[in-house]
PDB file of C-alpha atoms in Angstrom:
ATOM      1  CA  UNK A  16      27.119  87.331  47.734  1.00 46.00           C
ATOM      2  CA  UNK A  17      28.296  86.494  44.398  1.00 64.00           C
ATOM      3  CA  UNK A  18      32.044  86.387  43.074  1.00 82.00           C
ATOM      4  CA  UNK A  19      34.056  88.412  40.919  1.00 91.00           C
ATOM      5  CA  UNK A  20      36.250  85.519  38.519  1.00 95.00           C
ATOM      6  CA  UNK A  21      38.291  86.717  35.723  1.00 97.00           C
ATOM      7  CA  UNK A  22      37.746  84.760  32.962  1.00 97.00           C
ATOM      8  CA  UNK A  23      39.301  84.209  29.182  1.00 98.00           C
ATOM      9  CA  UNK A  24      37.357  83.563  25.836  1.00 98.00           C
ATOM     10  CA  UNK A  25      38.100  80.526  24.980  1.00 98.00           C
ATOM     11  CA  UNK A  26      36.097  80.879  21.721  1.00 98.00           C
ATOM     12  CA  UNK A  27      33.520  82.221  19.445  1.00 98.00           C
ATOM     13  CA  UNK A  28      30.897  79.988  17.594  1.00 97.00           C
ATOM     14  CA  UNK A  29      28.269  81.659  15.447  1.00 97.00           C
ATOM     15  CA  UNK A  30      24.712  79.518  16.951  1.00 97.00           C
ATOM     16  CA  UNK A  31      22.404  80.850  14.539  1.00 97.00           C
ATOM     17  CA  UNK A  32      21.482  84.310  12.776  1.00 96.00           C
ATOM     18  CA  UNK A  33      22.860  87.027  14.673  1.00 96.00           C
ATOM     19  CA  UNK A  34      23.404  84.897  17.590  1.00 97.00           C
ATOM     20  CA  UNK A  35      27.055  84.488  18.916  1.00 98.00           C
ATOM     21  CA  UNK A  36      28.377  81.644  21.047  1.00 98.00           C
ATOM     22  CA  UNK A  37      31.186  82.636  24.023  1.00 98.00           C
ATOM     23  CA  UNK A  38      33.082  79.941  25.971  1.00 98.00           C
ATOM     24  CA  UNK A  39      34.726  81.103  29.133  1.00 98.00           C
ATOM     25  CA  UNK A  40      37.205  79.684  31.128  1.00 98.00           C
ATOM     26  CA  UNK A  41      39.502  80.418  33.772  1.00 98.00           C
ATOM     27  CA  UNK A  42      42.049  82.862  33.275  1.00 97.00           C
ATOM     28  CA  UNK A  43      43.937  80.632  35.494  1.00 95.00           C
ATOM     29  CA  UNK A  44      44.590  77.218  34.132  1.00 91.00           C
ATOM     30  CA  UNK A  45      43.490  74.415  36.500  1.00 92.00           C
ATOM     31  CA  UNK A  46      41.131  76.625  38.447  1.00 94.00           C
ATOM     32  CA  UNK A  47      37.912  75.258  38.652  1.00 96.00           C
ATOM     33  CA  UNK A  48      34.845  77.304  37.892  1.00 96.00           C
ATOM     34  CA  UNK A  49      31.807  76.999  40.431  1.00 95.00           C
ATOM     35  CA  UNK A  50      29.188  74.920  39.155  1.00 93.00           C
ATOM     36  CA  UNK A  51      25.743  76.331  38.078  1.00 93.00           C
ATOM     37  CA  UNK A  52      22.652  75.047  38.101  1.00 96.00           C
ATOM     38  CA  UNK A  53      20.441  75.149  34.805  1.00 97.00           C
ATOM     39  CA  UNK A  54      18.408  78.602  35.066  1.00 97.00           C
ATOM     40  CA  UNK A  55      21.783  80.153  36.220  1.00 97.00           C
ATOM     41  CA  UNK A  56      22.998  83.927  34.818  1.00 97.00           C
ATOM     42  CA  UNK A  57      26.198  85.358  35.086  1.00 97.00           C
ATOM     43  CA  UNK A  58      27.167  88.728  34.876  1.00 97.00           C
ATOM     44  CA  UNK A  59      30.112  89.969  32.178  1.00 97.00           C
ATOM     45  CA  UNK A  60      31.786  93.027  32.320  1.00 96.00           C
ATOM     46  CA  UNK A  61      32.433  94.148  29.152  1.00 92.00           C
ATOM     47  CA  UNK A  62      34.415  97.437  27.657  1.00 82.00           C
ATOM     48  CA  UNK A  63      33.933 100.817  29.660  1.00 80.00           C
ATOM     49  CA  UNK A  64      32.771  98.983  32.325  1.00 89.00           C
ATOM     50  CA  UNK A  65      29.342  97.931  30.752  1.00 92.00           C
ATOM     51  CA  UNK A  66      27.583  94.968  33.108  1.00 95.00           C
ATOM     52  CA  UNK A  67      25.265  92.487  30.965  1.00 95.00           C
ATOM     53  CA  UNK A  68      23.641  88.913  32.279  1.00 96.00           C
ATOM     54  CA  UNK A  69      23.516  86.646  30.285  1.00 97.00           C
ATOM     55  CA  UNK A  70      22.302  82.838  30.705  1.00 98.00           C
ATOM     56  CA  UNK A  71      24.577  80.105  30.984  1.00 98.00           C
ATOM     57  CA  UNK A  72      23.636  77.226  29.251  1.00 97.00           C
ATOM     58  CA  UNK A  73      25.907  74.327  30.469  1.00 96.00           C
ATOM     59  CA  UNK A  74      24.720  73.403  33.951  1.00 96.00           C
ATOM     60  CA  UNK A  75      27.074  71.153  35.982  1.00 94.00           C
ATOM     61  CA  UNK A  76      30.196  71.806  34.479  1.00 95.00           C
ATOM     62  CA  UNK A  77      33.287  73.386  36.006  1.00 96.00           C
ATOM     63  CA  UNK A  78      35.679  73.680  33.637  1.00 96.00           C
ATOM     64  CA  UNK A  79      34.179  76.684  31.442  1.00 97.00           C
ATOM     65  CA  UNK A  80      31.136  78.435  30.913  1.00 97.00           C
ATOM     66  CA  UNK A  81      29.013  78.709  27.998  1.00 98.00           C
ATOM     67  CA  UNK A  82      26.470  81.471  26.847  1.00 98.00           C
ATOM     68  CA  UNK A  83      25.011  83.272  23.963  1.00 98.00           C
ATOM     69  CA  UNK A  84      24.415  86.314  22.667  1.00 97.00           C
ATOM     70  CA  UNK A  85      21.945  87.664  20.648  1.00 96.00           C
ATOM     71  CA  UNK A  86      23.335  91.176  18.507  1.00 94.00           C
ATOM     72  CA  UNK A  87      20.746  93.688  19.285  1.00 86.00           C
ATOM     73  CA  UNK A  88      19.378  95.756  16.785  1.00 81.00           C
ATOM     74  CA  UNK A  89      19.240  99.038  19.654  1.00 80.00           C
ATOM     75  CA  UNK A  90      22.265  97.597  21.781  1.00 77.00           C
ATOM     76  CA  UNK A  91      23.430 100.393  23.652  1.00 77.00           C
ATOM     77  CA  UNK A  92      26.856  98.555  23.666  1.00 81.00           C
ATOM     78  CA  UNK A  93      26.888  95.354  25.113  1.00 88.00           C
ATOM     79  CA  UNK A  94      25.905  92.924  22.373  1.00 92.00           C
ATOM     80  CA  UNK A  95      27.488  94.678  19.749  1.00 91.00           C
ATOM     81  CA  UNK A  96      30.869  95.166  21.380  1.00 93.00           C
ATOM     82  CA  UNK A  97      30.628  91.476  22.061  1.00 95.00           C
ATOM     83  CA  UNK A  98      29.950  90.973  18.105  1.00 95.00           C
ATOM     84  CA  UNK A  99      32.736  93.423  16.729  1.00 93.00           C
ATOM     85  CA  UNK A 100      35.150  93.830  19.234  1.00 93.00           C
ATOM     86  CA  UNK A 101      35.609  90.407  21.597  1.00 95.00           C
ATOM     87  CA  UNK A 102      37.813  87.774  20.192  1.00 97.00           C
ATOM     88  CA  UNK A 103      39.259  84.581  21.774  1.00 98.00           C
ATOM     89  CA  UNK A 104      41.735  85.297  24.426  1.00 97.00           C
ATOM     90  CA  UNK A 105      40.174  88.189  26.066  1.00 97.00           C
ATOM     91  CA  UNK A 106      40.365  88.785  29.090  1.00 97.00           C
ATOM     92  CA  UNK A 107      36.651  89.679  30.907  1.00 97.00           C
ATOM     93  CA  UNK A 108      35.691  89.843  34.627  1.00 97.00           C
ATOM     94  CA  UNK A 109      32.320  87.976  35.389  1.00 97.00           C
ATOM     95  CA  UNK A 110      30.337  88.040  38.714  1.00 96.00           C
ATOM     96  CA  UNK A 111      28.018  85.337  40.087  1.00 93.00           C
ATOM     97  CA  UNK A 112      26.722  83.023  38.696  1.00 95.00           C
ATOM     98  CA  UNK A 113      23.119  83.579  40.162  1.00 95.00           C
ATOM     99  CA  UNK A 114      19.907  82.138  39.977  1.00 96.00           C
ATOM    100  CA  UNK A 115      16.787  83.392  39.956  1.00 95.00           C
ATOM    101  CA  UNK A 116      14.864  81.258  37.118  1.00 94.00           C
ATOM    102  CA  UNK A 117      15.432  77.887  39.039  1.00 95.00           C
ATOM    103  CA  UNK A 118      14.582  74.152  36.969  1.00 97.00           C
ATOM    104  CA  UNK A 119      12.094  72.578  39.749  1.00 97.00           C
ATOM    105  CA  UNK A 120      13.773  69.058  38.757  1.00 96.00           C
ATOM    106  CA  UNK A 121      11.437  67.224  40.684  1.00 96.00           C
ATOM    107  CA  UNK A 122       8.826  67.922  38.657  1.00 96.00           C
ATOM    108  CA  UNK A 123       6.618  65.020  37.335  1.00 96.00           C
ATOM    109  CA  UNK A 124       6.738  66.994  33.447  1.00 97.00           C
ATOM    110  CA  UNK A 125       8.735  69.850  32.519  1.00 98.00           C
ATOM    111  CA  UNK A 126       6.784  72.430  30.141  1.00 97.00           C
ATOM    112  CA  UNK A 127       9.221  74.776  28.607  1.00 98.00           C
ATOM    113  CA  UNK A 128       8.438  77.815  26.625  1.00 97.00           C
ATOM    114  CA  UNK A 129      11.260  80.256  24.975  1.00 97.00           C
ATOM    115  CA  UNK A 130      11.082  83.259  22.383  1.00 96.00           C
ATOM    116  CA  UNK A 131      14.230  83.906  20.139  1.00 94.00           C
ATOM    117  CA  UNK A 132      17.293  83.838  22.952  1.00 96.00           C
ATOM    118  CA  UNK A 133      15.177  83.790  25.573  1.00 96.00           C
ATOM    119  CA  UNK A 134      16.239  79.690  24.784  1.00 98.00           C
ATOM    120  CA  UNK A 135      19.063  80.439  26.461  1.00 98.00           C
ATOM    121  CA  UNK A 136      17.863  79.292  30.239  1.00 98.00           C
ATOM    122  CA  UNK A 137      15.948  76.798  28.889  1.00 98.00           C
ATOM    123  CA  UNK A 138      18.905  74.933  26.811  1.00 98.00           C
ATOM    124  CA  UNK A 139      20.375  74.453  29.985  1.00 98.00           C
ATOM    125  CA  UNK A 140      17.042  72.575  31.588  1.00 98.00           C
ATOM    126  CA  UNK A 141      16.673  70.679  28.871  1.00 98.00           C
ATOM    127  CA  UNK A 142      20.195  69.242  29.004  1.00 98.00           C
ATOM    128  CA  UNK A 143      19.802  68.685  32.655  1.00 98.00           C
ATOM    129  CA  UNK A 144      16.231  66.925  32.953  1.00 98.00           C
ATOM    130  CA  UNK A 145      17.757  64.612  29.866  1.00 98.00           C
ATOM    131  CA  UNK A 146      20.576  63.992  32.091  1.00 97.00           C
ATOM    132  CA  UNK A 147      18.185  63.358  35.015  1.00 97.00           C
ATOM    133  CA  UNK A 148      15.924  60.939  32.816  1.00 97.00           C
ATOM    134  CA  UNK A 149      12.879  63.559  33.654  1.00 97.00           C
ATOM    135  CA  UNK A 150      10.022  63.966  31.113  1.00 97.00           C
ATOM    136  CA  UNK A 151      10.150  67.470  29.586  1.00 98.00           C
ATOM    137  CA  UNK A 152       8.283  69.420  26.689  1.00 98.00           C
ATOM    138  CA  UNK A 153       9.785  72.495  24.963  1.00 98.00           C
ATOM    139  CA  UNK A 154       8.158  74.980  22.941  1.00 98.00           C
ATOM    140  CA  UNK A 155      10.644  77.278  21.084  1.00 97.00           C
ATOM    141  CA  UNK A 156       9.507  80.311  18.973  1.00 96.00           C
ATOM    142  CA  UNK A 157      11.537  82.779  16.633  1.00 95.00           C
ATOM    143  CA  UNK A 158      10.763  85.327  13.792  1.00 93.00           C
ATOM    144  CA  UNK A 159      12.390  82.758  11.347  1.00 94.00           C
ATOM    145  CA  UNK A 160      14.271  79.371  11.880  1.00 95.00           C
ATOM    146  CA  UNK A 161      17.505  81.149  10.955  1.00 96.00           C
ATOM    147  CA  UNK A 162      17.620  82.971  13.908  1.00 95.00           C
ATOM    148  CA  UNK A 163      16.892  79.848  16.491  1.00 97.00           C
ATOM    149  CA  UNK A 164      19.820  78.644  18.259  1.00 97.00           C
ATOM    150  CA  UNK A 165      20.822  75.248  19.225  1.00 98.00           C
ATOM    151  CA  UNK A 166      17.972  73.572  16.913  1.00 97.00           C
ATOM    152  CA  UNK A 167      20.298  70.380  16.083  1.00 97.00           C
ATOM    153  CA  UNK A 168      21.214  69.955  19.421  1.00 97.00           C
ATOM    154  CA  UNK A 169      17.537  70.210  20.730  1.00 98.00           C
ATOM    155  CA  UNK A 170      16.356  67.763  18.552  1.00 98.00           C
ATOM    156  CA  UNK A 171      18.835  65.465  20.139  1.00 98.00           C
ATOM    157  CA  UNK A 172      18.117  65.953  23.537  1.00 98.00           C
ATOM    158  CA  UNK A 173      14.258  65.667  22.583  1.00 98.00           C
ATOM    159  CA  UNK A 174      15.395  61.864  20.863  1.00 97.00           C
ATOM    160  CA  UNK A 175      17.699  60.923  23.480  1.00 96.00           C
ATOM    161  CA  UNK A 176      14.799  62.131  26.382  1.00 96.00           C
ATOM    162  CA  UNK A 177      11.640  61.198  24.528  1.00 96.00           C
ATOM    163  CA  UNK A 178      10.757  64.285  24.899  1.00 97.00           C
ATOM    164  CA  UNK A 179       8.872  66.865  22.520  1.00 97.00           C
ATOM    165  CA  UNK A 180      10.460  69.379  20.737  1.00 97.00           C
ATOM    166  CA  UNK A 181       7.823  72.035  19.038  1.00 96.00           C
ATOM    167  CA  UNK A 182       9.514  74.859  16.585  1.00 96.00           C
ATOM    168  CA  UNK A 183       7.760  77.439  15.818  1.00 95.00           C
ATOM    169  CA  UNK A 184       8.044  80.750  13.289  1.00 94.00           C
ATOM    170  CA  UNK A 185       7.009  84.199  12.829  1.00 88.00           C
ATOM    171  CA  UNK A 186       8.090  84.583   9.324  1.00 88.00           C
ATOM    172  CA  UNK A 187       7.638  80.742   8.018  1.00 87.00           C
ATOM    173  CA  UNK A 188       4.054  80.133   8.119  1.00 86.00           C
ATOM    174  CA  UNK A 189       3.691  78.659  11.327  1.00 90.00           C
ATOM    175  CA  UNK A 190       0.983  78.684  13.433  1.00 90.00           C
ATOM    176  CA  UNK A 191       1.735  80.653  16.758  1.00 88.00           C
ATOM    177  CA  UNK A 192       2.289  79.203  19.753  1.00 90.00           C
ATOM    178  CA  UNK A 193      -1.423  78.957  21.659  1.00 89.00           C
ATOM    179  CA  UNK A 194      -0.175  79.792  25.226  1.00 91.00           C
ATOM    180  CA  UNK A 195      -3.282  79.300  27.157  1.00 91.00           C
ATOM    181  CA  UNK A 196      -3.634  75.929  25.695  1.00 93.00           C
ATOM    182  CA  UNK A 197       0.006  74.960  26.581  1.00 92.00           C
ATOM    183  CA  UNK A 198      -0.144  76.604  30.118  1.00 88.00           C
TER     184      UNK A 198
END
């Protein structure tokens, strides 16, 4: 059974087009958030009692929580209340976290594959197989490099791990990803 915390917004960080960054912590100072493992969701209630999951992308930490959130074109409320209406120091009520989209990290090689924020997840196994020191591969697409989130720091984690990093675009030219080959 998961746990209701009450949480604050700590802040708001634009990530990339139409994609908006939320730190949460505590509403209680010095409370200690439980730690998640990469893969991990968390549901947010938002205004009128709305209930959207949403990745978190900062496995192992306990002192906030981090996730993203992509404005929806046909949001029935969720990410466009985020967008217009939440602002740092909110107050929100979160349940969980849960995880259903575990990182097998004993995996000899990592192969991940995201579309737009479906990164999200994926952010967070990437930071954590770079801090285990295990081989991964990611393969990110979007409808334009604008809209991918987190590029700068993925190329990091893809120096720092040796691992490889493959962008690709809709919009830009690119060739599409070729799943069956990568899978």
């Amino acid at each position: 059974m998961s746990q209701t915390l009450r949480l604050r917004v700590r802040a708001l960080t634009w990530e990339a087009e139409g994609i908006l960054g939320l730190e949460l912590v505590p509403a209680q100072p010095g409370t200690a958030l439980p730690v998640v493992e990469a893969g991990a969701h968390v549901d947010l209630v938002l205004a009128d009692g709305m209930v959207r999951s949403y990745s978190l992308t900062n496995p192992g930490e306990t002192h906030r929580w981090c996730v993203a959130v992509n404005r929806d074109a046909a949001s029935r409320g969720g990410s466009r209340w985020i967008h217009e209406a939440l602002r740092p120091g909110a107050l929100l009520e979160a349940r969980g976290p849960r995880n259903h989209f575990a990182l097998d990290e004993s995996a000899p090689h990592s192969v991940l594959i995201a579309g737009g924020i479906g990164i999200t997840p994926l952010l967070a196994m990437a930071r954590r197989l770079t801090t285990l020191g295990r081989p991964w591969t990611l393969h990110y697409a979007a409808r334009t490099r604008a809209q991918m989130a987190f590029v700068a720091e993925l190329r990091s984690l893809a120096e720092r791990a040796g691992a490889t990093l493959d962008l690709r675009t809709d919009h830009e030219g690119d060739p599409p990803l070729d799943l069956p080959a990568i899978v």
